[in-house]
XYZ file of C-alpha atoms in Angstrom:
651
model
C 0.033 0.035 -0.006
C 1.250 3.493 -0.989
C -0.856 6.520 -0.587
C -0.032 10.073 -1.524
C -1.515 13.153 -0.128
C -5.248 13.018 -1.214
C -7.422 15.534 0.755
C -7.689 15.390 4.353
C -6.319 18.185 6.601
C -2.643 17.571 5.993
C -0.499 20.619 5.422
C 2.598 18.786 4.325
C 2.631 16.222 1.314
C 2.446 12.823 3.101
C 2.955 9.349 1.774
C 1.889 6.234 3.633
C 3.584 2.918 2.977
C 2.348 -0.494 4.185
C 5.495 -0.902 6.264
C 8.774 0.752 7.288
C 10.906 -1.298 4.873
C 9.094 -0.021 1.810
C 9.025 3.511 3.138
C 12.849 3.421 3.751
C 13.328 1.954 0.209
C 11.448 4.814 -1.348
C 13.285 7.372 0.425
C 16.695 5.708 -0.339
C 15.691 5.588 -3.953
C 15.053 9.380 -3.916
C 18.425 10.048 -2.376
C 20.193 7.725 -4.781
C 18.601 9.438 -7.841
C 19.722 12.783 -6.386
C 23.247 11.513 -5.914
C 23.348 10.264 -9.451
C 21.835 13.517 -10.851
C 24.427 15.631 -9.180
C 27.206 13.352 -10.177
C 26.098 13.552 -13.870
C 26.101 17.483 -13.447
C 29.758 17.255 -12.115
C 28.537 18.684 -8.816
C 28.653 17.536 -5.183
C 25.547 16.116 -3.513
C 25.136 17.784 -0.053
C 23.070 15.569 2.355
C 21.743 16.450 5.757
C 21.634 13.124 7.787
C 19.847 11.928 10.835
C 20.468 9.238 13.484
C 18.229 7.089 15.510
C 16.305 3.861 14.451
C 14.054 5.604 12.037
C 16.756 6.090 9.138
C 18.579 2.827 9.502
C 16.533 1.283 6.927
C 17.400 4.090 4.468
C 21.059 3.527 5.174
C 20.850 -0.123 4.805
C 19.250 0.278 1.400
C 21.819 2.844 0.266
C 24.610 0.374 1.263
C 22.839 -2.345 -0.768
C 22.579 0.081 -3.786
C 26.375 0.923 -3.416
C 27.423 -2.789 -3.223
C 25.027 -4.257 -5.776
C 24.193 -1.491 -8.221
C 27.394 0.590 -8.032
C 25.934 3.754 -6.376
C 29.038 5.886 -5.657
C 29.240 8.446 -2.804
C 32.487 9.886 -4.030
C 30.566 13.138 -4.820
C 28.617 13.104 -1.570
C 29.252 15.648 1.330
C 27.083 14.900 4.460
C 26.308 17.101 7.595
C 24.552 15.383 10.506
C 21.956 17.044 12.436
C 23.282 16.695 15.932
C 25.443 15.033 18.522
C 25.212 14.800 22.377
C 27.567 17.094 24.309
C 29.965 16.074 25.670
C 30.642 12.904 23.535
C 33.669 11.130 22.490
C 33.451 9.916 19.006
C 34.370 6.253 19.895
C 31.665 5.843 22.474
C 28.839 3.542 21.601
C 26.269 6.442 21.959
C 28.104 8.670 19.715
C 26.419 9.699 16.542
C 29.586 9.764 14.640
C 30.191 6.091 15.471
C 26.483 5.455 14.547
C 26.997 6.988 11.095
C 30.297 4.973 10.538
C 28.588 1.738 11.634
C 25.426 2.275 9.609
C 26.729 4.003 6.476
C 30.112 5.645 6.095
C 32.271 2.568 6.590
C 30.294 0.638 3.914
C 30.423 3.040 1.129
C 32.975 4.948 -0.690
C 32.348 8.272 0.741
C 35.564 10.447 1.396
C 36.179 10.609 5.184
C 36.845 14.307 4.992
C 33.326 14.842 3.546
C 31.529 13.402 6.633
C 30.590 16.103 9.050
C 29.145 15.267 12.438
C 28.913 17.881 15.188
C 31.945 17.459 17.393
C 31.058 16.634 21.009
C 34.498 17.083 22.397
C 34.901 20.948 21.666
C 35.675 22.904 24.791
C 32.478 24.582 26.048
C 34.018 28.003 25.597
C 34.516 27.303 21.777
C 31.212 25.648 21.116
C 29.467 28.957 19.936
C 32.441 29.586 17.427
C 32.346 25.913 16.302
C 28.557 26.105 15.638
C 29.051 29.171 13.455
C 31.830 27.445 11.511
C 29.483 24.350 11.019
C 27.011 26.606 9.465
C 29.614 28.331 7.293
C 31.062 24.902 6.092
C 27.527 23.944 5.055
C 27.120 27.208 2.986
C 30.566 26.754 1.469
C 29.551 23.308 0.251
C 26.523 24.890 -1.479
C 23.879 24.208 1.055
C 21.904 21.169 1.827
C 20.323 19.617 -1.213
C 18.287 17.173 1.056
C 17.783 16.995 4.732
C 16.607 13.724 6.331
C 14.670 13.779 9.540
C 13.023 11.716 12.150
C 10.650 13.165 14.802
C 10.908 12.941 18.481
C 8.074 12.429 20.954
C 8.132 16.067 21.724
C 7.930 16.939 18.118
C 11.571 17.812 17.862
C 13.607 17.542 14.769
C 17.344 17.361 15.423
C 17.424 18.286 18.997
C 15.252 21.285 18.557
C 13.137 20.957 21.639
C 9.847 22.686 22.374
C 10.396 26.427 22.127
C 12.901 26.367 19.332
C 12.003 29.213 16.955
C 11.934 29.084 13.104
C 15.083 31.228 12.956
C 17.220 29.146 15.266
C 20.596 28.126 14.002
C 23.245 25.439 14.946
C 23.797 25.744 18.631
C 24.312 24.091 21.956
C 20.824 23.264 23.564
C 19.649 21.646 26.720
C 17.585 18.559 26.269
C 14.078 18.247 27.389
C 13.543 15.525 30.113
C 11.286 13.503 27.830
C 13.991 13.385 25.233
C 16.417 12.311 27.872
C 14.018 9.543 29.083
C 13.660 8.337 25.473
C 17.421 8.186 25.275
C 17.888 6.454 28.624
C 18.100 3.120 27.066
C 21.107 3.948 24.920
C 22.998 5.068 28.067
C 21.870 2.324 30.395
C 20.020 4.802 32.680
C 18.630 8.382 32.434
C 21.219 9.609 34.816
C 23.917 8.961 32.344
C 22.290 10.780 29.412
C 24.144 14.116 28.604
C 22.037 17.159 29.490
C 23.059 19.087 26.390
C 23.552 18.421 22.727
C 24.797 20.365 19.569
C 22.039 20.628 16.994
C 21.314 22.230 13.732
C 18.560 24.855 14.283
C 15.049 24.892 12.712
C 16.292 27.743 10.445
C 19.227 25.758 9.358
C 16.959 22.700 8.467
C 14.289 24.863 6.626
C 17.010 26.205 4.339
C 17.537 22.710 2.774
C 16.204 22.626 -0.741
C 14.374 19.348 0.022
C 13.307 18.019 3.539
C 12.051 14.438 4.170
C 10.653 13.673 7.713
C 10.164 9.948 8.393
C 8.178 8.329 11.248
C 7.393 4.614 11.930
C 5.298 2.897 14.528
C 2.049 3.709 16.385
C 3.999 5.347 19.172
C 4.803 8.302 16.776
C 1.165 8.570 15.369
C -0.087 11.351 17.677
C 2.854 13.732 17.296
C 2.941 13.136 13.550
C -0.693 14.310 13.437
C 0.039 17.388 15.417
C 3.045 18.308 13.177
C 1.244 17.644 9.948
C -2.392 18.716 10.676
C -2.000 21.040 13.584
C -1.011 24.748 13.842
C 2.557 25.882 13.203
C 4.029 26.356 16.660
C 7.437 26.402 18.416
C 5.877 23.852 20.812
C 6.044 21.323 17.955
C 9.356 22.140 16.123
C 8.410 19.730 13.200
C 5.306 21.888 12.548
C 7.561 24.534 10.904
C 7.869 22.154 8.012
C 4.494 23.215 6.954
C 6.201 26.469 5.757
C 8.734 24.642 3.588
C 7.906 24.748 -0.185
C 9.498 21.239 -0.742
C 9.000 19.155 2.403
C 7.502 15.652 2.591
C 6.464 13.266 5.339
C 7.005 9.521 4.784
C 5.192 7.132 7.191
C 4.335 3.506 7.658
C 0.672 2.667 8.301
C 1.073 2.541 12.017
C 2.430 6.164 12.250
C -0.343 7.469 10.114
C -3.064 6.144 12.464
C -4.000 9.481 13.880
C -4.190 11.418 10.616
C -7.773 12.456 9.774
C -7.834 10.613 6.505
C -6.785 7.505 8.140
C -8.659 7.716 11.512
C -11.911 9.172 10.127
C -11.870 9.908 6.408
C -15.633 10.561 6.396
C -15.113 13.693 8.392
C -12.922 15.237 5.808
C -15.128 14.226 2.860
C -12.932 11.526 1.458
C -14.500 8.511 -0.288
C -14.746 5.386 1.866
C -15.090 1.805 0.881
C -17.806 0.633 3.201
C -16.615 -2.918 3.741
C -17.150 -4.702 7.207
C -13.840 -3.326 8.645
C -14.425 0.285 7.827
C -18.131 0.041 8.909
C -17.091 -1.307 12.265
C -14.394 1.338 12.504
C -16.871 4.095 11.679
C -19.635 2.922 14.045
C -17.222 2.482 17.047
C -15.794 6.060 16.334
C -19.353 7.440 16.223
C -20.344 5.700 19.385
C -17.237 6.959 21.351
C -17.669 10.496 19.787
C -21.377 10.779 21.015
C -20.674 8.644 24.211
C -23.523 6.225 23.525
C -23.741 2.519 23.204
C -23.706 1.135 19.637
C -27.376 0.063 19.767
C -28.344 3.574 20.794
C -27.059 5.310 17.782
C -29.582 6.939 15.575
C -29.871 8.066 11.935
C -29.437 11.708 13.289
C -26.109 10.811 14.846
C -24.881 9.321 11.533
C -25.982 12.351 9.594
C -24.665 14.957 12.171
C -21.109 13.322 12.121
C -20.504 12.919 8.356
C -21.775 9.273 7.897
C -24.707 10.069 5.611
C -22.952 7.975 2.898
C -22.780 4.996 5.118
C -26.545 5.283 5.789
C -27.300 5.775 2.076
C -25.386 2.635 1.094
C -26.270 0.269 4.008
C -29.747 1.062 5.219
C -30.955 2.273 8.593
C -28.986 2.908 11.732
C -30.657 0.057 13.446
C -29.448 -2.510 10.985
C -25.930 -1.119 10.971
C -25.777 -1.036 14.731
C -27.023 -4.438 15.165
C -24.538 -5.829 12.729
C -21.462 -4.073 14.316
C -22.778 -5.000 17.962
C -23.071 -8.769 16.994
C -19.507 -8.568 15.431
C -18.212 -7.057 18.665
C -20.082 -9.665 20.829
C -18.476 -12.384 18.850
C -15.032 -11.178 19.597
C -15.534 -11.901 23.228
C -13.957 -15.389 23.874
C -13.849 -16.902 27.381
C -12.073 -20.102 25.982
C -9.150 -18.706 23.968
C -7.940 -22.245 22.998
C -11.394 -23.370 22.057
C -14.184 -24.948 23.999
C -14.839 -28.724 23.959
C -18.456 -29.888 23.264
C -18.985 -31.335 26.703
C -18.338 -27.864 28.228
C -20.513 -25.857 25.882
C -23.733 -24.104 27.157
C -26.656 -22.898 25.096
C -25.861 -19.802 23.232
C -22.073 -20.433 22.983
C -20.609 -19.200 19.668
C -18.906 -22.050 17.860
C -15.329 -21.513 16.982
C -13.344 -23.019 13.923
C -10.905 -24.881 16.042
C -13.099 -26.055 18.864
C -12.673 -29.617 17.694
C -9.006 -29.762 18.624
C -8.812 -29.959 22.348
C -6.633 -29.819 24.129
C -4.230 -27.820 22.089
C -0.405 -27.285 21.992
C -0.005 -23.531 22.478
C 3.136 -21.651 21.862
C 3.597 -18.027 23.277
C 6.489 -16.205 21.842
C 7.818 -13.544 24.351
C 10.427 -11.154 22.877
C 11.692 -10.159 26.392
C 11.489 -12.436 29.226
C 8.484 -10.693 30.825
C 6.345 -9.872 27.726
C 4.265 -13.012 28.078
C 2.829 -12.273 31.514
C 2.694 -8.469 31.006
C 0.961 -8.554 27.802
C -1.237 -11.759 27.953
C -0.810 -13.029 31.419
C -4.561 -13.493 31.911
C -5.006 -15.437 28.623
C -1.849 -17.550 29.535
C -3.516 -18.495 32.835
C -6.822 -19.297 31.236
C -5.065 -21.639 28.661
C -3.310 -23.541 31.278
C -6.317 -23.718 33.636
C -8.533 -24.901 30.655
C -6.157 -27.792 30.081
C -4.011 -26.877 27.162
C -0.431 -27.665 26.691
C 1.212 -24.260 27.010
C 4.732 -23.491 25.957
C 6.500 -20.205 26.144
C 9.585 -19.257 23.985
C 11.629 -16.506 25.507
C 13.186 -15.037 22.340
C 15.901 -13.010 23.956
C 17.857 -13.001 27.101
C 16.905 -9.575 28.164
C 20.180 -9.237 29.877
C 20.740 -5.437 29.218
C 17.696 -4.594 31.281
C 19.212 -5.707 34.610
C 20.889 -3.269 36.895
C 24.407 -3.983 37.975
C 23.302 -3.999 41.702
C 20.839 -6.859 40.889
C 23.571 -8.882 39.081
C 26.017 -8.521 42.018
C 23.317 -9.312 44.578
C 22.692 -12.733 42.722
C 26.502 -13.149 42.402
C 26.883 -12.697 46.125
C 24.079 -15.138 46.763
C 25.727 -17.663 44.447
C 29.144 -17.356 46.162
C 27.631 -17.595 49.703
C 25.621 -20.612 48.522
C 28.675 -22.299 47.192
C 30.709 -21.634 50.306
C 27.982 -22.893 52.503
C 27.559 -26.231 50.736
C 31.175 -26.688 49.467
C 30.357 -26.411 45.747
C 33.572 -24.958 44.113
C 33.841 -22.067 46.568
C 37.338 -20.895 45.364
C 36.193 -20.580 41.592
C 33.053 -18.787 42.463
C 34.820 -16.610 44.826
C 37.323 -15.480 42.005
C 34.269 -14.939 39.762
C 32.523 -12.836 42.384
C 35.674 -10.759 42.872
C 36.145 -10.095 39.128
C 32.493 -9.096 38.725
C 32.637 -6.709 41.664
C 35.891 -5.289 40.326
C 34.401 -4.669 36.877
C 31.304 -3.045 38.120
C 33.243 -0.782 40.451
C 35.262 0.522 37.575
C 32.576 0.437 35.041
C 32.101 3.844 33.208
C 28.664 5.285 32.477
C 27.282 3.760 29.224
C 30.115 1.125 29.120
C 29.136 -2.378 27.817
C 29.038 -5.217 30.414
C 31.785 -7.819 30.295
C 30.648 -11.229 28.796
C 30.436 -12.670 32.343
C 28.334 -9.889 33.590
C 26.014 -10.258 30.588
C 25.736 -13.951 31.387
C 24.940 -13.394 35.057
C 22.231 -10.814 34.038
C 20.720 -13.262 31.568
C 20.550 -15.844 34.356
C 18.699 -13.207 36.597
C 15.986 -12.832 33.784
C 15.902 -16.558 33.168
C 15.169 -17.332 36.695
C 12.457 -14.620 36.993
C 10.848 -16.016 33.659
C 10.680 -19.442 35.204
C 9.109 -18.237 38.474
C 6.520 -16.202 36.398
C 5.763 -19.120 34.115
C 5.160 -21.464 37.093
C 2.962 -18.746 38.718
C 0.719 -19.071 35.616
C 0.740 -22.841 35.832
C 3.143 -23.751 33.122
C 5.471 -26.752 33.358
C 9.265 -25.832 33.703
C 9.910 -28.075 30.857
C 7.709 -26.103 28.547
C 9.693 -22.847 29.093
C 12.144 -22.484 26.167
C 14.983 -19.924 26.376
C 16.078 -19.181 22.788
C 18.715 -16.411 23.307
C 18.419 -15.321 19.721
C 21.899 -14.162 18.456
C 20.745 -10.930 17.016
C 20.171 -9.552 20.595
C 23.373 -10.641 22.212
C 25.420 -7.503 21.454
C 25.603 -6.258 25.093
C 24.240 -2.853 23.741
C 20.874 -1.436 23.021
C 21.720 -1.407 19.245
C 21.252 -4.910 18.035
C 22.490 -6.883 15.022
C 20.180 -7.295 12.069
C 18.068 -10.403 11.996
C 20.156 -13.321 10.809
C 19.915 -16.824 9.478
C 20.544 -18.435 12.945
C 17.733 -16.414 14.606
C 15.295 -17.755 11.866
C 16.530 -21.361 11.983
C 16.219 -21.470 15.854
C 12.660 -20.191 15.525
C 11.730 -22.645 12.745
C 13.196 -25.597 14.691
C 11.138 -24.774 17.772
C 7.963 -24.515 15.749
C 8.754 -27.862 14.287
C 9.404 -29.387 17.540
C 6.251 -28.320 19.174
C 4.019 -28.234 16.216
C 1.592 -25.760 17.876
C -2.225 -25.475 17.104
C -2.110 -21.906 18.386
C 0.813 -19.337 18.393
C 0.686 -16.052 20.206
C 3.314 -13.367 19.255
C 4.020 -9.839 20.115
C 2.589 -7.526 17.461
C 3.335 -4.452 19.493
C 5.640 -2.313 17.200
C 5.756 0.663 19.581
C 8.677 -1.078 21.558
C 11.084 1.813 21.442
C 14.143 -0.457 21.294
C 13.122 -2.399 18.184
C 13.410 -5.943 19.710
C 9.758 -6.581 19.114
C 9.974 -5.804 15.467
C 12.912 -8.142 15.014
C 11.445 -10.939 16.983
C 8.171 -10.710 15.083
C 10.073 -10.914 11.706
C 11.918 -13.931 12.910
C 8.668 -15.573 13.590
C 7.112 -14.492 10.180
C 10.232 -15.844 8.320
C 10.243 -19.071 10.359
C 6.573 -19.609 9.625
C 7.285 -19.167 5.956
C 9.527 -22.114 6.193
C 7.102 -24.482 7.936
C 3.752 -23.288 6.642
C 3.724 -26.145 3.982
C 4.069 -28.929 6.635
C 0.891 -30.966 7.353
C 0.608 -29.980 11.014
C 0.626 -26.247 10.221
C -2.760 -26.416 8.542
C -4.382 -26.568 11.924
C -2.399 -23.607 13.325
C -3.820 -20.284 14.061
C -1.698 -17.247 15.011
C -2.761 -14.427 17.295
C -0.955 -11.166 17.888
C -1.022 -9.464 21.223
C 0.438 -5.946 22.159
C 2.934 -5.266 24.840
C 3.361 -2.781 27.650
C 3.491 0.216 25.406
C -0.068 0.142 23.817
C -3.339 -1.907 23.305
C -5.145 -2.891 20.081
C -7.979 -0.446 19.258
C -11.544 -2.028 19.664
C -12.188 -1.799 15.889
C -9.415 -4.262 15.059
C -9.654 -6.735 18.058
C -10.713 -10.032 16.863
C -10.521 -11.967 20.110
C -11.235 -10.264 23.484
C -10.426 -12.439 26.434
C -12.235 -11.372 29.502
C -10.120 -11.469 32.680
C -11.776 -11.926 36.054
C -10.644 -9.995 39.236
C -9.048 -13.114 40.438
C -7.176 -13.857 37.229
C -6.032 -10.236 37.100
C -4.547 -10.592 40.603
C -2.828 -13.762 39.455
C -1.429 -11.946 36.352
C -0.056 -9.270 38.661
C 1.611 -11.803 40.846
C 3.184 -13.378 37.765
C 4.531 -9.914 36.570
C 5.903 -9.380 40.166
C 8.097 -12.459 39.721
C 10.230 -10.230 37.371
C 11.805 -8.518 40.386
C 14.594 -6.909 38.319
C 11.942 -4.983 36.368
C 9.989 -4.193 39.506
C 9.754 -0.725 41.124
C 12.088 0.784 38.452
C 12.911 -0.652 35.170
C 16.215 -0.086 33.336
C 14.300 0.921 30.219
C 10.887 2.254 31.356
C 10.102 4.058 27.982
C 7.911 7.126 27.991
C 5.558 5.800 30.650
C 7.036 5.892 34.101
C 4.417 3.636 35.803
C 5.470 0.053 36.452
C 4.843 -2.461 33.900
C 2.001 -4.113 36.004
C 0.323 -0.837 36.396
C 0.439 -0.052 32.612
C -0.906 -3.576 31.787
C -3.688 -3.502 34.350
C -4.728 -0.017 33.259
C -4.690 -1.013 29.617
C -6.737 -4.125 30.221
C -9.310 -2.259 32.381
C -9.527 0.444 29.757
C -10.383 -2.116 27.084
C -13.016 -3.627 29.196
C -14.339 -0.110 29.835
C -14.546 0.652 26.138
C -16.517 -2.525 25.506
C -18.885 -1.683 28.377
C -19.429 1.840 26.854
C -20.154 0.271 23.533
C -23.042 -1.664 25.273
C -21.361 -4.909 25.697
C -20.902 -7.112 28.953
C -19.107 -5.357 31.673
C -15.824 -7.196 32.685
C -13.053 -6.437 35.123
C -10.434 -6.334 32.330
C -9.952 -7.685 28.761
C -6.891 -8.698 26.797
C -7.140 -8.139 23.016
C -5.780 -10.017 20.091
C -5.667 -9.793 16.350
C -5.410 -12.871 14.136
C -2.595 -13.033 11.631
C -2.635 -15.087 8.441
C 0.730 -16.120 6.921
C -0.033 -14.809 3.344
C 0.504 -11.935 2.524
C 3.016 -10.950 5.255
C 2.369 -7.241 4.622
C -1.290 -7.586 5.430
C -0.587 -9.392 8.532
C 1.899 -6.776 9.865
C -0.037 -3.778 8.880
C -3.613 -4.544 8.101
C -3.955 -5.979 11.645
C -3.161 -2.620 13.069
C 0.418 -3.428 13.866
């Protein structure tokens, strides 16, 4: 899917692609064409570049074009948007290092043409340095194209709220929200630099072409503000509305709050009134007028721009009833299917009821996603007699505080001394670990030994949580996918070994049901890679006879819940089950009270999960359905085509 600007209330030309990979390829193609055009003219191509997770796909595609199609960067001069201050260029958080690892070291660009703000300049010389950075851009002929991401505060570069349209390259103090978002890269908010050197909004607006990219549902709200809202220093990205040649490039998830996507009928766009769009419109209308679905009238439809729906599908009564029944059918108390002997009059038959009990495989990207995201459903599946397996895809070792690791190391050492198990060896290990932690610098990678200890901490917690949900220990599988094991927040690309391990586990268990994290708001990208590993592994096994009886459900994680219009299975959670779920989450003690990477929501994970589950139940109640304590929502995925699964399901 690729939609250009077509009506709506967007004030910047906006294109929407089915997924981030296609969006990145489109932007890379434009950059490559510009590089070739300028080379043919005998001129330099001057690019403004960005860092962060958003442009990495663009850089990967540019590297591919260089290696496979001969795209040369000999005529390219680059200027990066920003850099933390202070920052040494070799540090893992350095944007200079980021650019080398993702682009510069893999193409034929001249090193002297790569310009990244210098985070080592003495503070008294920074102002002069920033002026020189501006002059150097001008001497190169000005920026032909500036690539941007957008931060959660609406910042472009590090232009925090309050940055004016005339601002130039300068030293800026970072907003706390920005520092929170960067905390994962520095292994704690306290280690994030408080300042950065950044191009100004005015500098960015002088580029002849500006492309702002955003991916994931977590960016949807701020994108809508920047693209459809007023021009304001509160949202620096909104200044792009005043640029004559700016563009916004999104995946479907990041476009979710744009008017033409969220409610196209309001802005007069034509709508294909299929079942999905009817359900979306009716739920939107019910929530807008704060009435249950069955109480909506023709007048409500007419007043809120849904006359065309009435004209094509009859009365409000008939439409309401159809949507209400569809919502009612999503409520499933037996997520693994209900055997005939347990059925009661009025039960809705499910396609896979006949297979009972089922083999169920829950994929958990981190060691706690299973209980945080679908702990209530996990408990129900076990209680209702199914054979439930959990696959912990990554070790989660970077999310453990040093103090927790040394505490467990102390316990292990005391245990061995008490019972005479290799006390000397474990004592040496204890001493080495404590010495490393004592001398560890902020942001420094853990030693391999410390990484292993932290992995064991997460593994023990996952076992305790799984047992709390009733799972058998032998059904808990720790995959430790290789892409994750870098010791840093930045991971390796998905590799063959990751896919092979996933396919082998599927082949071993032959599950009738698969549950996977479809939450792409995860700010660290691990969920995205884990989901891709599952999809690619499924592609390898889907021709096997056992797979024809397999259904796949996507849950969302700690960051966000499925909207009611896309939920296909709503599992009610009773007060007792909700408490059991909370107890399971509590077993992850290293993530309790304060997590290493809390993201933008500072509540504990159990609090977020309960609030989200209760809110889903509240929405169902408001729509006129049965009132439950909490609900966990799921969307079904079908293995072909992959694009439809990732994006059409709302992920």
